[in-house]
Coordinates of C-alpha atoms in Angstrom, one line a residue:
M1 CA -53.4 41.3 -17.6
H2 CA -54.4 44.5 -15.8
V3 CA -53.7 43.0 -12.3
F4 CA -50.1 42.0 -12.9
G5 CA -49.2 44.0 -15.9
P6 CA -47.3 46.8 -14.2
T7 CA -45.3 44.4 -12.1
C8 CA -44.3 42.2 -15.0
D9 CA -43.4 45.2 -17.1
A10 CA -41.1 46.5 -14.4
L11 CA -39.3 43.2 -14.4
I12 CA -38.9 42.7 -18.1
S13 CA -36.0 44.9 -18.8
T14 CA -34.1 45.1 -15.5
V15 CA -32.5 43.2 -12.7
P16 CA -34.7 43.6 -9.7
S17 CA -34.2 46.9 -7.9
P18 CA -35.1 47.5 -4.3
D19 CA -38.6 48.5 -5.1
T20 CA -39.3 45.5 -7.4
L21 CA -37.8 42.6 -5.4
S22 CA -40.9 42.2 -3.2
Q23 CA -43.0 42.5 -6.3
A24 CA -41.0 39.7 -7.9
N25 CA -41.6 37.5 -4.9
R26 CA -45.3 38.1 -5.1
L27 CA -45.2 37.4 -8.7
V28 CA -43.5 34.0 -8.2
E29 CA -46.2 33.1 -5.6
A30 CA -48.9 34.1 -8.1
L31 CA -47.4 31.9 -10.8
V32 CA -48.2 28.8 -8.7
S33 CA -51.7 30.1 -7.7
D34 CA -54.9 30.5 -9.6
Q35 CA -53.5 33.7 -11.2
W36 CA -51.2 31.6 -13.5
D37 CA -53.0 32.5 -16.7
A38 CA -52.7 36.2 -16.0
C39 CA -49.0 36.1 -15.7
A40 CA -48.1 33.4 -18.2
I41 CA -46.8 35.8 -20.8
H42 CA -44.2 37.3 -18.5
S43 CA -43.4 34.5 -16.2
D44 CA -40.2 33.3 -17.8
V45 CA -38.8 36.8 -17.8
A46 CA -39.7 37.3 -14.1
L47 CA -38.3 34.0 -12.9
A48 CA -35.1 34.6 -14.9
S49 CA -34.8 38.0 -13.3
V50 CA -35.1 36.6 -9.8
T51 CA -32.6 33.8 -10.7
S52 CA -30.2 36.4 -12.0
E53 CA -30.3 38.4 -8.7
R54 CA -29.6 35.1 -6.8
D55 CA -26.7 34.4 -9.0
R56 CA -25.3 37.9 -8.5
L57 CA -25.5 37.6 -4.8
A58 CA -23.8 34.2 -4.9
M59 CA -21.0 35.7 -7.0
L60 CA -20.6 38.5 -4.5
R61 CA -20.4 36.0 -1.6
S62 CA -17.8 33.9 -3.4
L63 CA -15.5 36.9 -3.7
Q64 CA -15.3 37.2 0.1
L65 CA -15.0 40.9 0.0
W66 CA -17.9 41.8 2.3
E67 CA -15.7 42.0 5.5
A68 CA -12.8 43.8 3.7
I69 CA -12.0 47.1 5.5
D70 CA -10.3 49.8 3.5
P71 CA -7.9 47.6 1.5
P72 CA -5.0 49.8 0.6
E73 CA -5.0 48.9 -3.1
L74 CA -8.5 50.2 -3.4
D75 CA -8.0 53.2 -1.1
R76 CA -5.3 54.5 -3.4
I77 CA -7.8 54.4 -6.3
T78 CA -10.6 56.1 -4.5
R79 CA -8.2 59.0 -3.4
L80 CA -7.0 59.3 -7.0
V81 CA -10.5 59.3 -8.4
A82 CA -11.5 62.1 -5.9
Q83 CA -8.6 64.2 -7.2
V84 CA -9.2 63.6 -10.9
F85 CA -13.0 64.4 -10.7
D86 CA -12.6 67.0 -7.9
V87 CA -15.4 65.5 -5.8
P88 CA -15.5 65.3 -2.0
T89 CA -16.7 61.7 -1.8
V90 CA -15.8 58.5 -3.7
L91 CA -17.1 55.1 -2.7
V92 CA -16.4 51.5 -3.7
S93 CA -19.7 49.9 -2.8
L94 CA -20.9 46.3 -2.7
V95 CA -24.7 45.8 -3.0
G96 CA -25.9 42.9 -1.0
Q97 CA -29.4 41.5 -0.5
D98 CA -30.5 43.8 2.3
E99 CA -27.7 46.4 2.6
Q100 CA -24.9 48.0 0.7
R101 CA -21.4 48.2 2.2
F102 CA -18.5 50.6 1.3
I103 CA -15.2 48.6 1.3
S104 CA -13.2 51.7 0.3
K105 CA -14.2 55.3 0.8
T106 CA -13.0 58.9 0.6
G107 CA -14.9 61.7 2.3
F108 CA -17.6 59.6 3.9
E109 CA -18.0 58.2 7.5
A110 CA -20.6 55.5 7.2
R111 CA -19.5 52.0 6.3
G112 CA -22.8 51.2 4.6
T113 CA -26.5 51.7 4.4
E114 CA -29.7 49.7 4.1
R115 CA -30.3 48.7 0.5
E116 CA -33.7 50.4 0.3
V117 CA -31.9 53.8 0.2
S118 CA -29.1 52.6 -2.0
I119 CA -28.7 54.6 -5.2
C120 CA -26.1 52.1 -6.2
S121 CA -28.9 49.5 -6.5
Y122 CA -30.0 51.4 -9.5
A123 CA -26.5 51.8 -10.9
I124 CA -25.8 48.0 -10.9
Q125 CA -28.7 47.6 -13.3
Q126 CA -26.8 49.6 -16.0
T127 CA -23.9 48.7 -18.3
D128 CA -23.0 52.4 -18.6
V129 CA -22.5 55.1 -15.9
F130 CA -25.6 55.9 -13.9
E131 CA -25.7 59.6 -13.4
V132 CA -28.2 61.8 -11.5
Q133 CA -27.2 65.5 -11.8
E134 CA -29.7 66.7 -9.1
L135 CA -31.1 64.0 -6.8
R136 CA -33.8 66.3 -5.3
E137 CA -35.4 66.7 -8.7
D138 CA -35.5 62.9 -9.5
D139 CA -38.7 61.3 -8.4
R140 CA -36.8 58.1 -7.5
F141 CA -34.6 59.8 -5.0
A142 CA -36.3 63.1 -3.9
Q143 CA -37.6 61.4 -0.7
N144 CA -34.5 59.3 0.0
R145 CA -33.3 60.0 3.5
L146 CA -29.7 60.5 2.3
V147 CA -31.0 63.3 0.1
T148 CA -33.6 64.9 2.5
G149 CA -31.4 64.6 5.6
G150 CA -27.7 64.2 6.3
P151 CA -25.5 63.9 4.4
L152 CA -27.8 65.8 2.0
L153 CA -26.6 64.2 -1.3
R154 CA -27.2 66.2 -4.4
F155 CA -25.1 64.6 -7.2
Y156 CA -24.5 60.9 -7.9
A157 CA -22.6 59.1 -10.7
G158 CA -21.8 55.4 -10.5
A159 CA -20.0 52.9 -12.8
P160 CA -21.0 49.3 -12.1
L161 CA -18.3 46.9 -11.0
I162 CA -18.9 43.9 -13.3
T163 CA -17.1 40.5 -12.9
A164 CA -15.8 38.4 -15.8
S165 CA -19.0 36.3 -15.5
G166 CA -21.1 39.5 -16.1
H167 CA -22.4 40.0 -12.6
A168 CA -22.6 43.5 -11.2
I169 CA -21.5 43.3 -7.6
G170 CA -21.4 47.0 -6.8
T171 CA -20.2 50.4 -8.1
L172 CA -17.4 52.9 -8.1
C173 CA -19.4 56.1 -7.4
L174 CA -18.9 59.8 -7.2
I175 CA -20.9 61.9 -4.7
D176 CA -21.2 65.6 -4.4
Y177 CA -23.3 67.9 -2.2
V178 CA -24.0 70.4 -5.1
P179 CA -25.5 69.6 -8.5
R180 CA -23.1 68.9 -11.3
C181 CA -22.8 67.2 -14.7
L182 CA -20.1 64.8 -16.1
S183 CA -18.8 65.3 -19.6
E184 CA -18.7 62.3 -21.9
E185 CA -14.9 62.0 -21.4
Q186 CA -15.4 62.0 -17.6
R187 CA -18.0 59.2 -17.9
Q188 CA -15.5 57.1 -19.9
Q189 CA -12.8 57.9 -17.3
L190 CA -15.1 56.7 -14.5
Q191 CA -15.7 53.4 -16.3
T192 CA -12.0 53.0 -16.8
F193 CA -11.4 53.5 -13.1
A194 CA -14.2 51.0 -12.4
R195 CA -12.4 48.4 -14.5
L196 CA -9.2 49.2 -12.6
V197 CA -11.1 48.5 -9.3
M198 CA -12.2 45.1 -10.7
D199 CA -8.7 44.3 -11.8
Q200 CA -7.5 44.9 -8.3
I201 CA -10.3 42.7 -6.9
A202 CA -9.4 40.0 -9.4
L203 CA -5.8 40.2 -8.4
R204 CA -6.7 40.0 -4.8
Q205 CA -8.7 36.9 -5.5
R206 CA -5.8 35.3 -7.4
V207 CA -3.4 35.8 -4.5
G208 CA -3.7 32.6 -2.5
R209 CA -6.1 31.2 -5.1
R210 CA -3.5 29.9 -7.6
D211 CA -1.2 26.9 -7.3
P212 CA 2.4 28.2 -7.6
V213 CA 3.5 25.1 -9.6
T214 CA 0.8 24.9 -12.3
G215 CA -0.8 28.3 -12.1
L216 CA -4.2 26.6 -12.0
F217 CA -6.9 27.6 -9.5
N218 CA -6.3 25.8 -6.2
R219 CA -8.6 24.1 -3.7
Q220 CA -9.6 27.4 -2.1
Q221 CA -10.9 28.7 -5.4
F222 CA -12.5 25.3 -6.1
N223 CA -14.5 25.5 -2.8
A224 CA -15.5 29.1 -3.5
D225 CA -16.7 28.2 -7.0
L226 CA -18.5 25.1 -5.8
A227 CA -20.3 27.3 -3.3
V228 CA -21.3 29.7 -6.0
L229 CA -22.6 26.9 -8.1
A230 CA -24.6 25.5 -5.2
E231 CA -26.2 29.0 -4.8
T232 CA -27.6 28.8 -8.4
K233 CA -29.8 25.9 -7.2
F234 CA -29.2 24.0 -10.5
T235 CA -31.7 21.2 -11.0
D236 CA -29.7 18.7 -13.0
T237 CA -27.0 16.3 -11.8
R238 CA -23.4 17.3 -12.2
N239 CA -20.3 15.2 -12.0
L240 CA -17.2 16.0 -9.9
V241 CA -14.1 14.3 -11.4
L242 CA -11.0 14.0 -9.2
I243 CA -7.7 12.6 -10.7
D244 CA -4.6 11.5 -8.8
A245 CA -1.8 11.9 -11.4
M246 CA 1.3 10.7 -9.5
D247 CA 2.4 7.9 -7.3
L248 CA 3.5 9.9 -4.2
P249 CA 6.1 7.3 -3.0
M250 CA 7.7 7.5 -6.4
A251 CA 7.6 11.3 -6.3
Y252 CA 9.3 11.3 -2.9
R253 CA 12.1 9.0 -4.2
L254 CA 12.5 11.2 -7.3
A255 CA 12.7 14.3 -5.2
Q256 CA 15.2 12.6 -2.9
A257 CA 17.4 11.7 -5.8
L258 CA 17.0 14.8 -8.1
G259 CA 15.3 17.5 -6.0
M260 CA 11.9 18.9 -6.4
G261 CA 12.5 20.4 -9.9
P262 CA 11.8 17.2 -11.8
V263 CA 8.7 16.4 -9.7
E264 CA 7.2 19.8 -10.3
A265 CA 8.1 19.4 -14.0
V266 CA 6.0 16.2 -14.2
I267 CA 3.1 17.8 -12.4
R268 CA 3.2 20.9 -14.7
T269 CA 3.3 18.7 -17.8
V270 CA 0.3 16.6 -16.6
A271 CA -1.6 19.8 -15.7
Q272 CA -1.0 21.2 -19.2
R273 CA -2.2 18.0 -20.8
L274 CA -5.3 17.9 -18.6
E275 CA -6.2 21.5 -19.2
D276 CA -6.0 21.1 -23.0
I277 CA -8.6 18.3 -22.7
V278 CA -10.8 19.7 -20.0
A279 CA -10.9 23.4 -20.9
P280 CA -13.6 23.1 -23.5
H281 CA -15.9 21.5 -20.9
A282 CA -15.0 22.8 -17.5
Q283 CA -12.5 24.7 -15.3
L284 CA -9.6 22.6 -14.1
Y285 CA -8.4 23.0 -10.5
H286 CA -5.2 21.9 -8.8
V287 CA -6.6 20.7 -5.4
A288 CA -3.7 18.8 -3.9
V289 CA 0.0 17.9 -4.6
S290 CA -0.8 15.7 -7.6
R291 CA -4.6 15.8 -7.7
F292 CA -6.7 17.7 -10.2
A293 CA -10.5 18.3 -10.2
F294 CA -13.1 19.6 -12.5
M295 CA -16.9 19.8 -12.5
L296 CA -18.8 18.5 -15.6
P297 CA -22.3 19.5 -16.6
A298 CA -24.7 16.8 -17.5
L299 CA -23.2 14.9 -20.5
E300 CA -24.4 12.0 -22.6
P301 CA -22.9 8.7 -21.3
A302 CA -20.9 8.3 -24.5
D303 CA -19.5 11.8 -24.4
M304 CA -18.6 11.3 -20.7
M305 CA -16.7 8.1 -21.3
S306 CA -14.9 9.6 -24.3
L307 CA -13.8 12.5 -22.2
L308 CA -12.6 10.3 -19.4
A309 CA -10.7 8.1 -21.8
S310 CA -8.9 11.1 -23.2
V311 CA -8.0 12.3 -19.7
E312 CA -6.7 8.8 -18.8
E313 CA -4.6 8.7 -21.9
A314 CA -3.2 12.1 -21.4
V315 CA -2.1 11.4 -17.8
A316 CA -0.7 8.0 -18.5
T317 CA 1.6 9.2 -21.3
L318 CA 5.3 9.1 -20.5
V319 CA 6.9 12.2 -19.1
E320 CA 10.6 12.9 -19.2
A321 CA 12.3 14.5 -16.2
Q322 CA 16.0 15.4 -16.5
G323 CA 16.4 12.6 -19.1
I324 CA 14.5 10.0 -17.1
P325 CA 11.3 8.7 -18.6
L326 CA 8.6 8.5 -16.0
Q327 CA 5.2 6.9 -16.1
P328 CA 2.5 8.9 -14.3
V329 CA -0.3 7.0 -12.7
S330 CA -3.9 7.8 -13.4
Y331 CA -6.5 6.9 -10.8
G332 CA -9.8 8.9 -10.9
G333 CA -12.9 9.2 -8.9
I334 CA -16.3 10.4 -10.1
V335 CA -19.1 11.8 -7.9
P336 CA -22.5 12.7 -9.1
F337 CA -23.9 15.7 -7.1
R338 CA -26.8 18.0 -7.0
A339 CA -27.2 21.6 -5.7
D340 CA -28.2 20.4 -2.2
D341 CA -25.2 18.0 -1.6
T342 CA -22.2 20.0 -2.8
D343 CA -20.6 20.4 0.7
D344 CA -19.4 16.8 0.8
A345 CA -18.6 16.3 -2.9
L346 CA -14.8 16.7 -2.8
R347 CA -14.5 14.3 0.2
K348 CA -16.6 11.7 -1.6
A349 CA -14.4 12.1 -4.7
M350 CA -11.4 11.5 -2.5
S351 CA -13.1 8.3 -1.3
A352 CA -13.6 7.2 -4.9
V353 CA -10.0 7.9 -5.8
Q354 CA -8.8 5.9 -2.8
Q355 CA -11.0 3.0 -3.9
A356 CA -9.7 3.2 -7.4
T357 CA -6.1 3.2 -6.1
L358 CA -6.8 0.3 -3.8
Y359 CA -8.2 -1.9 -6.6
R360 CA -5.9 -0.5 -9.4
K361 CA -8.8 0.8 -11.5
P362 CA -8.4 3.8 -13.7
W363 CA -11.9 5.1 -12.8
Q364 CA -14.2 4.5 -9.8
W365 CA -17.6 5.9 -9.4
Y366 CA -18.4 6.9 -5.8
D367 CA -19.4 3.9 -3.8
K368 CA -21.4 4.8 -0.8
A369 CA -20.9 1.4 0.9
Y370 CA -17.1 1.7 0.6
D371 CA -17.2 5.2 1.9
V372 CA -19.4 4.3 4.9
A373 CA -17.0 1.5 5.8
C374 CA -14.0 3.8 5.6
R375 CA -15.7 6.4 7.8
R376 CA -16.8 3.7 10.2
Q377 CA -13.1 2.6 10.5
Y378 CA -12.1 6.2 11.2
R379 CA -14.8 6.5 13.9
L380 CA -13.6 3.3 15.5
A381 CA -10.0 4.6 15.6
T382 CA -11.1 7.8 17.3
D383 CA -13.4 6.0 19.8
V384 CA -10.7 3.6 21.1
A385 CA -9.3 6.0 23.8
A386 CA -12.8 6.5 25.2
G387 CA -13.4 2.8 25.0
I388 CA -10.4 2.1 27.2
D389 CA -11.4 4.7 29.7
K390 CA -15.0 3.4 29.9
R391 CA -13.9 -0.3 30.1
Q392 CA -15.6 -1.3 26.8
F393 CA -12.9 -3.8 26.0
R394 CA -12.4 -7.3 27.3
V395 CA -10.0 -10.1 26.7
V396 CA -10.9 -13.7 25.8
Y397 CA -8.6 -16.6 25.5
Q398 CA -8.2 -19.4 22.9
P399 CA -6.3 -22.4 24.0
K400 CA -3.2 -23.8 22.4
V401 CA -3.1 -27.5 22.7
R402 CA -0.4 -30.1 22.3
L403 CA -1.4 -32.3 19.5
G404 CA 0.0 -35.5 21.0
D405 CA -2.3 -35.5 24.1
G406 CA -4.7 -32.6 23.8
R407 CA -3.3 -30.8 26.8
I408 CA -3.6 -27.0 27.1
M409 CA -0.1 -25.6 26.9
G410 CA -1.0 -21.9 26.6
A411 CA -3.5 -19.5 25.3
E412 CA -3.7 -16.5 22.9
A413 CA -5.2 -13.4 24.3
L414 CA -7.8 -12.0 21.9
L415 CA -9.4 -8.5 22.2
R416 CA -13.1 -7.9 22.1
W417 CA -14.9 -4.6 22.0
T418 CA -18.5 -3.9 22.8
H419 CA -19.1 -0.4 21.3
P420 CA -22.0 1.5 23.0
E421 CA -23.6 2.3 19.6
L422 CA -22.1 -0.1 17.1
G423 CA -22.3 -3.2 19.3
E424 CA -19.7 -6.0 19.0
V425 CA -16.9 -4.9 16.7
S426 CA -14.4 -7.5 15.4
P427 CA -10.6 -6.9 15.9
A428 CA -10.2 -7.5 12.2
E429 CA -12.2 -4.3 11.7
F430 CA -10.8 -2.0 14.3
I431 CA -7.2 -3.1 14.7
P432 CA -6.0 -2.1 11.2
P433 CA -7.0 1.6 11.5
V434 CA -6.0 1.8 15.1
A435 CA -2.6 0.3 14.4
R436 CA -1.7 3.4 12.3
T437 CA -2.3 5.7 15.2
P438 CA -0.5 6.5 18.5
V439 CA -3.6 5.1 20.3
M440 CA -2.4 1.6 19.4
Q441 CA 0.3 1.7 22.2
A442 CA -2.3 2.7 24.8
L443 CA -4.5 -0.2 23.7
T444 CA -1.6 -2.7 23.8
D445 CA -0.6 -1.5 27.2
W446 CA -4.2 -2.1 28.4
V447 CA -4.2 -5.6 27.0
I448 CA -0.8 -6.4 28.6
D449 CA -1.9 -5.1 32.0
D450 CA -5.2 -7.1 31.8
V451 CA -3.4 -10.3 30.8
C452 CA -0.9 -9.9 33.6
R453 CA -3.8 -9.4 36.1
Q454 CA -5.5 -12.5 34.7
Q455 CA -2.3 -14.6 34.9
A456 CA -1.9 -13.6 38.5
E457 CA -5.4 -14.9 39.2
W458 CA -4.7 -18.2 37.5
V459 CA -1.5 -18.6 39.5
A460 CA -3.4 -18.0 42.6
A461 CA -5.9 -20.7 41.5
G462 CA -3.0 -23.2 41.3
F463 CA -1.9 -23.0 37.7
G464 CA -0.2 -20.7 35.3
M465 CA 0.3 -20.8 31.5
P466 CA 2.1 -18.9 28.8
V467 CA -0.2 -16.3 27.1
S468 CA 0.6 -14.7 23.8
I469 CA -0.3 -11.1 23.0
N470 CA -0.5 -9.6 19.5
V471 CA 1.6 -6.5 19.0
E472 CA 1.8 -4.1 16.0
A473 CA 4.6 -2.3 14.3
S474 CA 3.6 0.9 16.1
D475 CA 4.2 -0.7 19.5
F476 CA 7.9 -0.7 18.7
A477 CA 8.0 3.0 17.8
D478 CA 8.9 4.5 21.1
G479 CA 11.6 1.9 21.9
R480 CA 10.1 1.1 25.3
L481 CA 8.1 -2.1 24.6
L482 CA 10.3 -4.1 27.0
D483 CA 9.6 -1.6 29.9
R484 CA 5.9 -1.5 29.0
I485 CA 5.8 -5.3 29.5
L486 CA 8.0 -5.6 32.5
E487 CA 6.2 -2.9 34.5
P488 CA 2.8 -4.7 34.7
C489 CA 4.6 -8.0 35.2
V490 CA 6.3 -6.6 38.3
R491 CA 3.1 -5.0 39.5
H492 CA 1.1 -8.2 39.2
A493 CA 4.0 -10.5 40.2
V494 CA 4.0 -12.4 36.9
E495 CA 7.1 -14.1 35.5
P496 CA 8.1 -12.6 32.1
G497 CA 8.5 -16.1 30.8
F498 CA 4.7 -16.5 30.9
M499 CA 4.5 -13.8 28.2
E500 CA 4.8 -14.3 24.4
L501 CA 4.6 -11.6 21.8
E502 CA 3.1 -12.4 18.4
I503 CA 4.3 -10.1 15.6
T504 CA 2.8 -10.1 12.1
E505 CA 5.4 -10.5 9.3
G506 CA 5.6 -7.5 7.0
E507 CA 7.9 -5.0 5.3
W508 CA 8.2 -3.1 8.5
L509 CA 10.5 -5.9 9.8
A510 CA 12.9 -5.8 6.8
G511 CA 16.1 -4.1 7.8
A512 CA 14.6 -2.6 10.9
D513 CA 17.6 -2.7 13.1
E514 CA 15.9 -1.0 16.0
V515 CA 13.1 -3.5 16.0
L516 CA 15.6 -6.4 15.9
H517 CA 17.5 -4.9 18.9
Q518 CA 14.2 -4.6 20.9
L519 CA 13.3 -8.2 20.0
A520 CA 16.7 -9.4 21.2
K521 CA 16.3 -7.5 24.6
L522 CA 12.8 -9.0 25.0
R523 CA 14.1 -12.5 24.6
Q524 CA 16.9 -11.9 27.0
A525 CA 14.3 -10.9 29.6
G526 CA 12.6 -14.3 29.0
I527 CA 9.7 -13.1 26.8
K528 CA 9.0 -15.5 23.9
I529 CA 8.7 -14.2 20.3
A530 CA 6.3 -15.7 17.7
I531 CA 5.8 -14.9 14.1
D532 CA 2.1 -14.7 13.5
D533 CA 0.2 -15.5 10.3
F534 CA 3.1 -17.1 8.5
G535 CA 2.3 -18.3 5.0
T536 CA 0.4 -15.2 3.7
G537 CA 1.2 -11.7 2.6
Y538 CA 4.8 -10.8 2.9
S539 CA 6.0 -14.3 3.9
N540 CA 9.8 -14.4 3.9
F541 CA 11.9 -17.4 5.0
S542 CA 14.7 -15.0 6.0
Y543 CA 12.6 -14.3 9.1
L544 CA 13.5 -17.8 10.3
Y545 CA 17.1 -17.0 10.7
D546 CA 17.3 -13.2 10.7
I547 CA 14.8 -12.5 13.6
P548 CA 15.2 -13.9 17.1
I549 CA 12.0 -16.0 17.3
D550 CA 10.9 -19.0 19.3
T551 CA 7.6 -20.0 17.5
L552 CA 6.1 -19.9 14.0
K553 CA 2.4 -19.7 13.8
L554 CA 1.0 -21.1 10.5
D555 CA -1.8 -19.0 9.2
Q556 CA -5.2 -20.7 8.9
R557 CA -5.2 -19.8 5.2
L558 CA -2.2 -22.2 4.9
T559 CA -3.7 -24.9 7.0
R560 CA -7.4 -24.8 6.2
G561 CA -8.3 -27.3 3.5
F562 CA -4.8 -28.7 3.1
M563 CA -6.1 -32.2 3.1
R564 CA -7.7 -31.6 -0.3
N565 CA -4.7 -29.9 -1.9
E566 CA -1.5 -31.9 -2.4
R567 CA 0.7 -28.9 -3.1
Q568 CA -0.6 -27.1 0.0
M569 CA 0.0 -30.3 2.0
A570 CA 3.6 -30.5 0.7
V571 CA 4.3 -26.9 1.5
L572 CA 2.8 -27.3 5.0
H573 CA 4.8 -30.5 5.7
G574 CA 8.0 -28.9 4.4
V575 CA 7.7 -25.8 6.6
I576 CA 7.0 -27.9 9.7
R577 CA 10.0 -30.1 9.0
L578 CA 12.2 -27.1 8.4
C579 CA 11.2 -25.5 11.7
G580 CA 11.9 -28.7 13.5
R581 CA 15.4 -28.8 12.0
I582 CA 16.2 -25.3 13.2
G583 CA 14.6 -25.7 16.7
L584 CA 11.4 -23.6 16.2
S585 CA 8.1 -24.6 17.7
V586 CA 5.2 -24.6 15.3
V587 CA 1.6 -23.8 16.1
A588 CA -0.9 -24.6 13.3
E589 CA -3.9 -22.2 13.4
G590 CA -7.4 -22.8 12.1
I591 CA -7.7 -26.5 12.8
E592 CA -11.3 -27.5 12.5
R593 CA -11.3 -31.2 11.6
V594 CA -10.1 -34.3 13.3
E595 CA -8.5 -35.5 10.1
E596 CA -6.4 -32.2 10.0
H597 CA -5.4 -32.8 13.6
A598 CA -4.3 -36.3 12.8
S599 CA -2.3 -35.3 9.7
L600 CA -0.5 -32.5 11.4
L601 CA 0.4 -34.9 14.2
R602 CA 1.9 -37.2 11.6
F603 CA 3.9 -34.2 10.2
D604 CA 5.4 -33.7 13.7
C605 CA 3.6 -30.4 14.2
E606 CA 3.7 -29.9 18.0
F607 CA 0.9 -27.5 18.8
G608 CA -2.5 -26.6 17.3
Q609 CA -5.2 -23.9 17.8
G610 CA -8.6 -23.7 16.3
F611 CA -12.3 -24.3 16.7
L612 CA -11.8 -28.1 16.7
Y613 CA -10.6 -27.5 20.3
S614 CA -12.4 -24.4 21.4
A615 CA -13.5 -21.0 20.4
P616 CA -12.1 -18.1 22.4
V617 CA -13.6 -18.4 25.9
V618 CA -13.8 -16.4 29.1
P619 CA -10.9 -16.9 31.7
E620 CA -13.2 -18.9 34.0
Q621 CA -13.4 -21.7 31.4
F622 CA -9.6 -22.2 31.7
V623 CA -10.0 -22.7 35.5
Q624 CA -12.6 -25.4 34.8
W625 CA -10.4 -27.2 32.2
M626 CA -7.3 -27.1 34.4
H627 CA -9.3 -28.6 37.3
Q628 CA -10.5 -31.3 35.0
G629 CA -7.0 -32.4 34.0
G630 CA -5.8 -29.6 31.7
C631 CA -7.2 -31.0 28.5
V632 CA -9.8 -29.8 26.1
P633 CA -12.3 -32.2 24.4
V634 CA -11.7 -32.7 20.7
T635 CA -15.0 -32.2 18.8
P636 CA -15.1 -34.7 15.9
S637 CA -17.1 -32.4 13.6
R638 CA -16.3 -29.2 11.8
A639 CA -17.0 -26.2 14.0
V640 CA -19.3 -23.7 12.4
A641 CA -19.4 -20.9 14.9
R642 CA -16.7 -18.3 14.8

């Protein structure tokens, strides 16, 4: 014990001071060396001491005070303290790892010092006032450069600034340049002023750190606390729970009808219920409009599920807002995390909540595969603009054939993307996220221009044919879709009648007068309009007479396998007959069998499209077909390739 005894003894009773920190580091190294036995008795104490200092520094960082310069609320206190104690210098110091900084000061020029000369480093180890009446006579400070040289300190008294969590982050200290002594009453007064300083720091933290509706800590405080937790280097696995407690579309409708008061009342009520349940286990945070989060320590699975069940029940209980009973929703995400992966925890929790909402599940554990897929979609959406500039896109064409004789009567333009890193990307993957962004219009414009260029080449080769292009709801947003089509038609000398737009049915069409007006203008210009994917999703027969269309495309989910389902066959036959009665052309998509071709022909379906005739092909293939009579061979077996 004689080798390490003094070091261990120095660490037993105190938080590491400047002269023991390096010793503590050497001690930790020794604990994993062949000196283990010599230090075994004191090892737990020493390691706890080092951990405590790390926690203290993490707490200091979380308060975000290090860069504060003379905050007026603290300057008023230091000036008052200087008057009350009749001392020339008063400092509010923060003690960091390698230096101390003075964020408020009276009668002192320097903004800080290195920690090795910091007297406050000793003061933060105390719970009472640390007082040295004559620094030159104290062995710890007699050789301190602040004592032996300018500013020639003689007297020091410091009260530690202690947070609610028990961490001493610095001091409120008195400095004089002559020896002196505090009375017991003065020592108590100094501690009172130190608590006042901490009250001001706490108030400073709460400004901008509390949600104004619920009074709970907000996302900024959550992030700060999560960073502090990460600094503790905890070794177990924690769980971040994120709850979405309100259907936002419902909240918007409620606010529109009654104002924000009832919406905020619902959010407050839900917050109070959640806090009652969560408070015994964790701090509750209000991190978004209707989202709440808390971090759970490791719990037994049964205890965890019991807590989550209570949370779900509390959120889902009816809330009354101005006499209207409302049913809050409850979708929650749970993310296990460790000390080294806290940075991304909240984003992962949002992914889990989104997945829970999508599948209408009360709880969803974080699913990495789902998250990766969502992030991939976002990346694709952001890469589209560069893909256009770098010519990564191309257009292939799938023929539309007349069922009666197999002649090619047109084609559908289909977009393909060879991503430089991700390879071939299906439109089914990249179109949905892109369609929700302004980039969709640029992509559509590129397709229209490329199709017009290709049609001009076909006309020069001795034939031309109608080509259909898929457009999205966002393509109608600027009201210029007609101009965006006519401009490339003129530039490439292509008749607008060779263009057909395929629009996918959906709620965006219901009551959209501006869209209907644009569709009418497009038809007047000779451009054909088709409803794509009819028979799935938001299928509505009112489209057949409300919207100016020429063609109805029956989705392959309606046509595929209809030979084996009598009800499906009856519906398909009925839709085809109805379209014939009102003068609409019908294109059956997804035809893969000769028997399907024959049955659709008996139903008087005029056109077909599918792998029975051809997969999407390069434009040159159409030239070859047209020179061979304009027909495609019908393959009498099911096409397997897609």
